[in-house]
Amino acid sequence: MRALPATSETLMSSRNKAASKSAKTTDVVIPDKLYFRIGEVAQLCRLPAYVLRFWETEFPQLKPVKGSTGQRMYRHKDVESVLRIKKLLYEEGFTIAGARQHLRSENKVDKKQTPLPFPERTAPDLKQIRQGLREILALLSPRQKRA
């Protein structure tokens, strides 16, 4: 067996592969579309399609809809999830289980709702408000006929 000499074409392809692996997920600009096919997402995120299909089985938040032809259709939210998963796994060094747990904890924090800033009321204020509401209720309720 004889080794082939490195041509400029093979050198370029290895440089492109290294550049694509080192490219940060923040460099990706997601086009303004409703749906993306798996090939488009793979190209955008610089990942093979089989990795996306595998991640669908591992991450419950990654659920692309399937069209009438069975083609996976990713929404903008799904592409953002793919980029977030890629960042956790490739840049931050999480394992798949660790990334899944991290995303789950992020979702819990997002779901917590901050209380509404109601002004503090004192007891006399509340009594006055209650009395006013009773007066309104008396005005609105049907009057009883007097005998």
PDB file of N, CA and C in Angstrom, residues 49-130:
ATOM      1  N   ALA A  49     -26.811  14.505  10.276  1.00  0.00           N
ATOM      2  CA  ALA A  49     -28.236  14.272  10.518  1.00  0.00           C
ATOM      3  C   ALA A  49     -28.456  13.126  11.502  1.00  0.00           C
ATOM      4  N   TYR A  50     -27.568  12.118  11.484  1.00  0.00           N
ATOM      5  CA  TYR A  50     -27.758  10.997  12.404  1.00  0.00           C
ATOM      6  C   TYR A  50     -27.593  11.436  13.864  1.00  0.00           C
ATOM      7  N   VAL A  51     -26.787  12.456  14.107  1.00  0.00           N
ATOM      8  CA  VAL A  51     -26.627  12.985  15.469  1.00  0.00           C
ATOM      9  C   VAL A  51     -27.940  13.639  15.915  1.00  0.00           C
ATOM     10  N   LEU A  52     -28.569  14.390  15.017  1.00  0.00           N
ATOM     11  CA  LEU A  52     -29.854  15.014  15.349  1.00  0.00           C
ATOM     12  C   LEU A  52     -30.908  13.957  15.663  1.00  0.00           C
ATOM     13  N   ARG A  53     -30.946  12.901  14.858  1.00  0.00           N
ATOM     14  CA  ARG A  53     -31.919  11.834  15.101  1.00  0.00           C
ATOM     15  C   ARG A  53     -31.647  11.153  16.445  1.00  0.00           C
ATOM     16  N   PHE A  54     -30.372  10.962  16.782  1.00  0.00           N
ATOM     17  CA  PHE A  54     -30.028  10.368  18.068  1.00  0.00           C
ATOM     18  C   PHE A  54     -30.428  11.288  19.215  1.00  0.00           C
ATOM     19  N   TRP A  55     -30.159  12.570  19.087  1.00  0.00           N
ATOM     20  CA  TRP A  55     -30.504  13.528  20.142  1.00  0.00           C
ATOM     21  C   TRP A  55     -32.014  13.581  20.384  1.00  0.00           C
ATOM     22  N   GLU A  56     -32.800  13.342  19.337  1.00  0.00           N
ATOM     23  CA  GLU A  56     -34.261  13.303  19.506  1.00  0.00           C
ATOM     24  C   GLU A  56     -34.664  12.210  20.489  1.00  0.00           C
ATOM     25  N   THR A  57     -33.915  11.105  20.509  1.00  0.00           N
ATOM     26  CA  THR A  57     -34.233  10.020  21.435  1.00  0.00           C
ATOM     27  C   THR A  57     -33.729  10.312  22.846  1.00  0.00           C
ATOM     28  N   GLU A  58     -32.742  11.182  22.978  1.00  0.00           N
ATOM     29  CA  GLU A  58     -32.120  11.449  24.266  1.00  0.00           C
ATOM     30  C   GLU A  58     -32.659  12.681  24.986  1.00  0.00           C
ATOM     31  N   PHE A  59     -33.160  13.648  24.235  1.00  0.00           N
ATOM     32  CA  PHE A  59     -33.613  14.913  24.824  1.00  0.00           C
ATOM     33  C   PHE A  59     -35.098  15.112  24.542  1.00  0.00           C
ATOM     34  N   PRO A  60     -35.936  15.046  25.580  1.00  0.00           N
ATOM     35  CA  PRO A  60     -37.384  15.131  25.362  1.00  0.00           C
ATOM     36  C   PRO A  60     -37.857  16.469  24.793  1.00  0.00           C
ATOM     37  N   GLN A  61     -37.101  17.544  25.006  1.00  0.00           N
ATOM     38  CA  GLN A  61     -37.535  18.845  24.491  1.00  0.00           C
ATOM     39  C   GLN A  61     -37.284  18.984  22.986  1.00  0.00           C
ATOM     40  N   LEU A  62     -36.587  18.061  22.414  1.00  0.00           N
ATOM     41  CA  LEU A  62     -36.294  18.095  20.983  1.00  0.00           C
ATOM     42  C   LEU A  62     -37.259  17.167  20.259  1.00  0.00           C
ATOM     43  N   LYS A  63     -38.391  17.717  19.819  1.00  0.00           N
ATOM     44  CA  LYS A  63     -39.437  16.927  19.173  1.00  0.00           C
ATOM     45  C   LYS A  63     -39.888  17.604  17.886  1.00  0.00           C
ATOM     46  N   PRO A  64     -39.167  17.386  16.787  1.00  0.00           N
ATOM     47  CA  PRO A  64     -39.641  17.971  15.532  1.00  0.00           C
ATOM     48  C   PRO A  64     -40.915  17.265  15.068  1.00  0.00           C
ATOM     49  N   VAL A  65     -41.779  18.025  14.416  1.00  0.00           N
ATOM     50  CA  VAL A  65     -42.996  17.424  13.877  1.00  0.00           C
ATOM     51  C   VAL A  65     -42.637  16.709  12.581  1.00  0.00           C
ATOM     52  N   LYS A  66     -43.431  15.739  12.235  1.00  0.00           N
ATOM     53  CA  LYS A  66     -43.192  15.032  10.975  1.00  0.00           C
ATOM     54  C   LYS A  66     -44.272  15.418   9.993  1.00  0.00           C
ATOM     55  N   GLY A  67     -43.862  15.763   8.789  1.00  0.00           N
ATOM     56  CA  GLY A  67     -44.794  16.157   7.743  1.00  0.00           C
ATOM     57  C   GLY A  67     -45.536  14.954   7.183  1.00  0.00           C
ATOM     58  N   SER A  68     -46.379  15.203   6.211  1.00  0.00           N
ATOM     59  CA  SER A  68     -47.181  14.126   5.615  1.00  0.00           C
ATOM     60  C   SER A  68     -46.297  13.080   4.936  1.00  0.00           C
ATOM     61  N   THR A  69     -45.098  13.488   4.519  1.00  0.00           N
ATOM     62  CA  THR A  69     -44.183  12.558   3.871  1.00  0.00           C
ATOM     63  C   THR A  69     -43.280  11.846   4.874  1.00  0.00           C
ATOM     64  N   GLY A  70     -43.418  12.182   6.161  1.00  0.00           N
ATOM     65  CA  GLY A  70     -42.581  11.566   7.181  1.00  0.00           C
ATOM     66  C   GLY A  70     -41.288  12.326   7.422  1.00  0.00           C
ATOM     67  N   GLN A  71     -41.077  13.399   6.690  1.00  0.00           N
ATOM     68  CA  GLN A  71     -39.873  14.224   6.835  1.00  0.00           C
ATOM     69  C   GLN A  71     -39.935  15.011   8.147  1.00  0.00           C
ATOM     70  N   ARG A  72     -38.846  15.010   8.889  1.00  0.00           N
ATOM     71  CA  ARG A  72     -38.794  15.786  10.130  1.00  0.00           C
ATOM     72  C   ARG A  72     -38.786  17.269   9.796  1.00  0.00           C
ATOM     73  N   MET A  73     -39.645  18.004  10.475  1.00  0.00           N
ATOM     74  CA  MET A  73     -39.715  19.449  10.269  1.00  0.00           C
ATOM     75  C   MET A  73     -39.425  20.131  11.599  1.00  0.00           C
ATOM     76  N   TYR A  74     -38.278  20.762  11.671  1.00  0.00           N
ATOM     77  CA  TYR A  74     -37.848  21.448  12.887  1.00  0.00           C
ATOM     78  C   TYR A  74     -38.376  22.875  12.897  1.00  0.00           C
ATOM     79  N   ARG A  75     -38.876  23.306  14.051  1.00  0.00           N
ATOM     80  CA  ARG A  75     -39.295  24.696  14.220  1.00  0.00           C
ATOM     81  C   ARG A  75     -38.096  25.500  14.707  1.00  0.00           C
ATOM     82  N   HIS A  76     -38.253  26.803  14.730  1.00  0.00           N
ATOM     83  CA  HIS A  76     -37.183  27.696  15.185  1.00  0.00           C
ATOM     84  C   HIS A  76     -36.744  27.307  16.597  1.00  0.00           C
ATOM     85  N   LYS A  77     -37.726  27.013  17.450  1.00  0.00           N
ATOM     86  CA  LYS A  77     -37.461  26.609  18.832  1.00  0.00           C
ATOM     87  C   LYS A  77     -36.622  25.329  18.879  1.00  0.00           C
ATOM     88  N   ASP A  78     -36.898  24.386  17.964  1.00  0.00           N
ATOM     89  CA  ASP A  78     -36.141  23.135  17.916  1.00  0.00           C
ATOM     90  C   ASP A  78     -34.694  23.382  17.514  1.00  0.00           C
ATOM     91  N   VAL A  79     -34.487  24.287  16.562  1.00  0.00           N
ATOM     92  CA  VAL A  79     -33.122  24.602  16.122  1.00  0.00           C
ATOM     93  C   VAL A  79     -32.356  25.247  17.276  1.00  0.00           C
ATOM     94  N   GLU A  80     -33.027  26.125  18.032  1.00  0.00           N
ATOM     95  CA  GLU A  80     -32.369  26.732  19.195  1.00  0.00           C
ATOM     96  C   GLU A  80     -32.010  25.668  20.219  1.00  0.00           C
ATOM     97  N   SER A  81     -32.888  24.674  20.405  1.00  0.00           N
ATOM     98  CA  SER A  81     -32.600  23.585  21.334  1.00  0.00           C
ATOM     99  C   SER A  81     -31.401  22.774  20.871  1.00  0.00           C
ATOM    100  N   VAL A  82     -31.326  22.505  19.579  1.00  0.00           N
ATOM    101  CA  VAL A  82     -30.186  21.763  19.033  1.00  0.00           C
ATOM    102  C   VAL A  82     -28.893  22.530  19.310  1.00  0.00           C
ATOM    103  N   LEU A  83     -28.913  23.830  19.076  1.00  0.00           N
ATOM    104  CA  LEU A  83     -27.711  24.633  19.314  1.00  0.00           C
ATOM    105  C   LEU A  83     -27.341  24.653  20.796  1.00  0.00           C
ATOM    106  N   ARG A  84     -28.348  24.697  21.658  1.00  0.00           N
ATOM    107  CA  ARG A  84     -28.084  24.694  23.102  1.00  0.00           C
ATOM    108  C   ARG A  84     -27.486  23.350  23.523  1.00  0.00           C
ATOM    109  N   ILE A  85     -28.041  22.260  23.008  1.00  0.00           N
ATOM    110  CA  ILE A  85     -27.522  20.927  23.324  1.00  0.00           C
ATOM    111  C   ILE A  85     -26.092  20.793  22.810  1.00  0.00           C
ATOM    112  N   LYS A  86     -25.843  21.259  21.603  1.00  0.00           N
ATOM    113  CA  LYS A  86     -24.505  21.186  21.030  1.00  0.00           C
ATOM    114  C   LYS A  86     -23.510  21.947  21.896  1.00  0.00           C
ATOM    115  N   LYS A  87     -23.901  23.124  22.353  1.00  0.00           N
ATOM    116  CA  LYS A  87     -23.009  23.919  23.196  1.00  0.00           C
ATOM    117  C   LYS A  87     -22.700  23.190  24.507  1.00  0.00           C
ATOM    118  N   LEU A  88     -23.744  22.621  25.127  1.00  0.00           N
ATOM    119  CA  LEU A  88     -23.532  21.899  26.379  1.00  0.00           C
ATOM    120  C   LEU A  88     -22.598  20.708  26.193  1.00  0.00           C
ATOM    121  N   LEU A  89     -22.806  19.952  25.122  1.00  0.00           N
ATOM    122  CA  LEU A  89     -22.016  18.743  24.909  1.00  0.00           C
ATOM    123  C   LEU A  89     -20.608  19.032  24.396  1.00  0.00           C
ATOM    124  N   TYR A  90     -20.499  19.888  23.396  1.00  0.00           N
ATOM    125  CA  TYR A  90     -19.218  20.067  22.717  1.00  0.00           C
ATOM    126  C   TYR A  90     -18.346  21.163  23.322  1.00  0.00           C
ATOM    127  N   GLU A  91     -18.958  22.219  23.821  1.00  0.00           N
ATOM    128  CA  GLU A  91     -18.164  23.332  24.334  1.00  0.00           C
ATOM    129  C   GLU A  91     -18.013  23.296  25.852  1.00  0.00           C
ATOM    130  N   GLU A  92     -19.079  22.904  26.559  1.00  0.00           N
ATOM    131  CA  GLU A  92     -19.035  22.929  28.014  1.00  0.00           C
ATOM    132  C   GLU A  92     -18.689  21.574  28.618  1.00  0.00           C
ATOM    133  N   GLY A  93     -18.593  20.548  27.796  1.00  0.00           N
ATOM    134  CA  GLY A  93     -18.120  19.245  28.242  1.00  0.00           C
ATOM    135  C   GLY A  93     -19.104  18.409  29.037  1.00  0.00           C
ATOM    136  N   PHE A  94     -20.399  18.659  28.900  1.00  0.00           N
ATOM    137  CA  PHE A  94     -21.397  17.856  29.594  1.00  0.00           C
ATOM    138  C   PHE A  94     -21.508  16.481  28.939  1.00  0.00           C
ATOM    139  N   THR A  95     -21.881  15.494  29.729  1.00  0.00           N
ATOM    140  CA  THR A  95     -22.275  14.212  29.160  1.00  0.00           C
ATOM    141  C   THR A  95     -23.724  14.359  28.692  1.00  0.00           C
ATOM    142  N   ILE A  96     -24.228  13.369  27.977  1.00  0.00           N
ATOM    143  CA  ILE A  96     -25.613  13.448  27.516  1.00  0.00           C
ATOM    144  C   ILE A  96     -26.556  13.486  28.714  1.00  0.00           C
ATOM    145  N   ALA A  97     -26.319  12.630  29.694  1.00  0.00           N
ATOM    146  CA  ALA A  97     -27.182  12.618  30.890  1.00  0.00           C
ATOM    147  C   ALA A  97     -27.067  13.945  31.644  1.00  0.00           C
ATOM    148  N   GLY A  98     -25.855  14.468  31.741  1.00  0.00           N
ATOM    149  CA  GLY A  98     -25.659  15.743  32.430  1.00  0.00           C
ATOM    150  C   GLY A  98     -26.329  16.894  31.708  1.00  0.00           C
ATOM    151  N   ALA A  99     -26.242  16.907  30.382  1.00  0.00           N
ATOM    152  CA  ALA A  99     -26.889  17.954  29.588  1.00  0.00           C
ATOM    153  C   ALA A  99     -28.404  17.860  29.715  1.00  0.00           C
ATOM    154  N   ARG A 100     -28.941  16.634  29.700  1.00  0.00           N
ATOM    155  CA  ARG A 100     -30.379  16.440  29.856  1.00  0.00           C
ATOM    156  C   ARG A 100     -30.848  16.997  31.201  1.00  0.00           C
ATOM    157  N   GLN A 101     -30.094  16.689  32.260  1.00  0.00           N
ATOM    158  CA  GLN A 101     -30.446  17.168  33.599  1.00  0.00           C
ATOM    159  C   GLN A 101     -30.312  18.694  33.673  1.00  0.00           C
ATOM    160  N   HIS A 102     -29.276  19.236  33.071  1.00  0.00           N
ATOM    161  CA  HIS A 102     -29.066  20.686  33.077  1.00  0.00           C
ATOM    162  C   HIS A 102     -30.212  21.405  32.360  1.00  0.00           C
ATOM    163  N   LEU A 103     -30.625  20.888  31.222  1.00  0.00           N
ATOM    164  CA  LEU A 103     -31.741  21.494  30.481  1.00  0.00           C
ATOM    165  C   LEU A 103     -33.043  21.388  31.274  1.00  0.00           C
ATOM    166  N   ARG A 104     -33.233  20.268  31.956  1.00  0.00           N
ATOM    167  CA  ARG A 104     -34.430  20.092  32.775  1.00  0.00           C
ATOM    168  C   ARG A 104     -34.460  21.122  33.896  1.00  0.00           C
ATOM    169  N   SER A 105     -33.308  21.349  34.541  1.00  0.00           N
ATOM    170  CA  SER A 105     -33.265  22.334  35.630  1.00  0.00           C
ATOM    171  C   SER A 105     -33.439  23.754  35.096  1.00  0.00           C
ATOM    172  N   GLU A 106     -32.931  24.039  33.892  1.00  0.00           N
ATOM    173  CA  GLU A 106     -33.145  25.357  33.269  1.00  0.00           C
ATOM    174  C   GLU A 106     -34.623  25.594  33.022  1.00  0.00           C
ATOM    175  N   ASN A 107     -35.333  24.567  32.555  1.00  0.00           N
ATOM    176  CA  ASN A 107     -36.766  24.699  32.282  1.00  0.00           C
ATOM    177  C   ASN A 107     -37.549  24.947  33.561  1.00  0.00           C
ATOM    178  N   LYS A 108     -37.150  24.324  34.667  1.00  0.00           N
ATOM    179  CA  LYS A 108     -37.840  24.535  35.939  1.00  0.00           C
ATOM    180  C   LYS A 108     -37.686  25.978  36.382  1.00  0.00           C
ATOM    181  N   VAL A 109     -36.501  26.541  36.218  1.00  0.00           N
ATOM    182  CA  VAL A 109     -36.262  27.931  36.606  1.00  0.00           C
ATOM    183  C   VAL A 109     -37.101  28.859  35.737  1.00  0.00           C
ATOM    184  N   ASP A 110     -37.199  28.562  34.441  1.00  0.00           N
ATOM    185  CA  ASP A 110     -37.975  29.396  33.523  1.00  0.00           C
ATOM    186  C   ASP A 110     -39.463  29.368  33.857  1.00  0.00           C
ATOM    187  N   LYS A 111     -39.955  28.240  34.372  1.00  0.00           N
ATOM    188  CA  LYS A 111     -41.381  28.104  34.632  1.00  0.00           C
ATOM    189  C   LYS A 111     -41.821  28.791  35.917  1.00  0.00           C
ATOM    190  N   LYS A 112     -40.870  29.083  36.809  1.00  0.00           N
ATOM    191  CA  LYS A 112     -41.258  29.757  38.045  1.00  0.00           C
ATOM    192  C   LYS A 112     -41.748  31.152  37.718  1.00  0.00           C
ATOM    193  N   GLN A 113     -42.874  31.498  38.295  1.00  0.00           N
ATOM    194  CA  GLN A 113     -43.495  32.776  37.994  1.00  0.00           C
ATOM    195  C   GLN A 113     -43.247  33.735  39.141  1.00  0.00           C
ATOM    196  N   THR A 114     -42.888  34.958  38.795  1.00  0.00           N
ATOM    197  CA  THR A 114     -42.674  35.957  39.830  1.00  0.00           C
ATOM    198  C   THR A 114     -44.020  36.498  40.277  1.00  0.00           C
ATOM    199  N   PRO A 115     -44.161  36.761  41.566  1.00  0.00           N
ATOM    200  CA  PRO A 115     -45.446  37.265  42.050  1.00  0.00           C
ATOM    201  C   PRO A 115     -45.706  38.680  41.546  1.00  0.00           C
ATOM    202  N   LEU A 116     -46.987  39.000  41.422  1.00  0.00           N
ATOM    203  CA  LEU A 116     -47.364  40.344  40.991  1.00  0.00           C
ATOM    204  C   LEU A 116     -47.111  41.337  42.125  1.00  0.00           C
ATOM    205  N   PRO A 117     -46.658  42.516  41.793  1.00  0.00           N
ATOM    206  CA  PRO A 117     -46.329  43.485  42.845  1.00  0.00           C
ATOM    207  C   PRO A 117     -47.562  44.253  43.330  1.00  0.00           C
ATOM    208  N   PHE A 118     -48.394  43.601  44.136  1.00  0.00           N
ATOM    209  CA  PHE A 118     -49.553  44.278  44.699  1.00  0.00           C
ATOM    210  C   PHE A 118     -49.099  45.165  45.853  1.00  0.00           C
ATOM    211  N   PRO A 119     -49.687  46.344  45.962  1.00  0.00           N
ATOM    212  CA  PRO A 119     -49.302  47.217  47.076  1.00  0.00           C
ATOM    213  C   PRO A 119     -49.820  46.649  48.393  1.00  0.00           C
ATOM    214  N   GLU A 120     -49.074  46.880  49.431  1.00  0.00           N
ATOM    215  CA  GLU A 120     -49.477  46.422  50.767  1.00  0.00           C
ATOM    216  C   GLU A 120     -50.684  47.228  51.241  1.00  0.00           C
ATOM    217  N   ARG A 121     -51.665  46.554  51.803  1.00  0.00           N
ATOM    218  CA  ARG A 121     -52.871  47.208  52.318  1.00  0.00           C
ATOM    219  C   ARG A 121     -52.947  46.979  53.827  1.00  0.00           C
ATOM    220  N   THR A 122     -53.352  47.982  54.522  1.00  0.00           N
ATOM    221  CA  THR A 122     -53.537  47.837  55.962  1.00  0.00           C
ATOM    222  C   THR A 122     -54.952  47.366  56.238  1.00  0.00           C
ATOM    223  N   ALA A 123     -55.182  46.893  57.456  1.00  0.00           N
ATOM    224  CA  ALA A 123     -56.503  46.372  57.837  1.00  0.00           C
ATOM    225  C   ALA A 123     -57.607  47.413  57.668  1.00  0.00           C
ATOM    226  N   PRO A 124     -57.419  48.689  58.093  1.00  0.00           N
ATOM    227  CA  PRO A 124     -58.496  49.672  57.888  1.00  0.00           C
ATOM    228  C   PRO A 124     -58.795  49.915  56.406  1.00  0.00           C
ATOM    229  N   ASP A 125     -57.744  49.885  55.563  1.00  0.00           N
ATOM    230  CA  ASP A 125     -57.956  50.047  54.118  1.00  0.00           C
ATOM    231  C   ASP A 125     -58.828  48.917  53.579  1.00  0.00           C
ATOM    232  N   LEU A 126     -58.515  47.698  54.000  1.00  0.00           N
ATOM    233  CA  LEU A 126     -59.274  46.544  53.517  1.00  0.00           C
ATOM    234  C   LEU A 126     -60.728  46.598  53.988  1.00  0.00           C
ATOM    235  N   LYS A 127     -60.954  47.047  55.218  1.00  0.00           N
ATOM    236  CA  LYS A 127     -62.326  47.178  55.724  1.00  0.00           C
ATOM    237  C   LYS A 127     -63.099  48.197  54.906  1.00  0.00           C
ATOM    238  N   GLN A 128     -62.448  49.293  54.561  1.00  0.00           N
ATOM    239  CA  GLN A 128     -63.096  50.342  53.767  1.00  0.00           C
ATOM    240  C   GLN A 128     -63.432  49.808  52.372  1.00  0.00           C
ATOM    241  N   ILE A 129     -62.519  49.069  51.774  1.00  0.00           N
ATOM    242  CA  ILE A 129     -62.755  48.492  50.452  1.00  0.00           C
ATOM    243  C   ILE A 129     -63.911  47.498  50.513  1.00  0.00           C
ATOM    244  N   ARG A 130     -63.924  46.635  51.550  1.00  0.00           N
ATOM    245  CA  ARG A 130     -65.000  45.658  51.714  1.00  0.00           C
ATOM    246  C   ARG A 130     -66.352  46.345  51.847  1.00  0.00           C
TER     247      ARG A 130
END
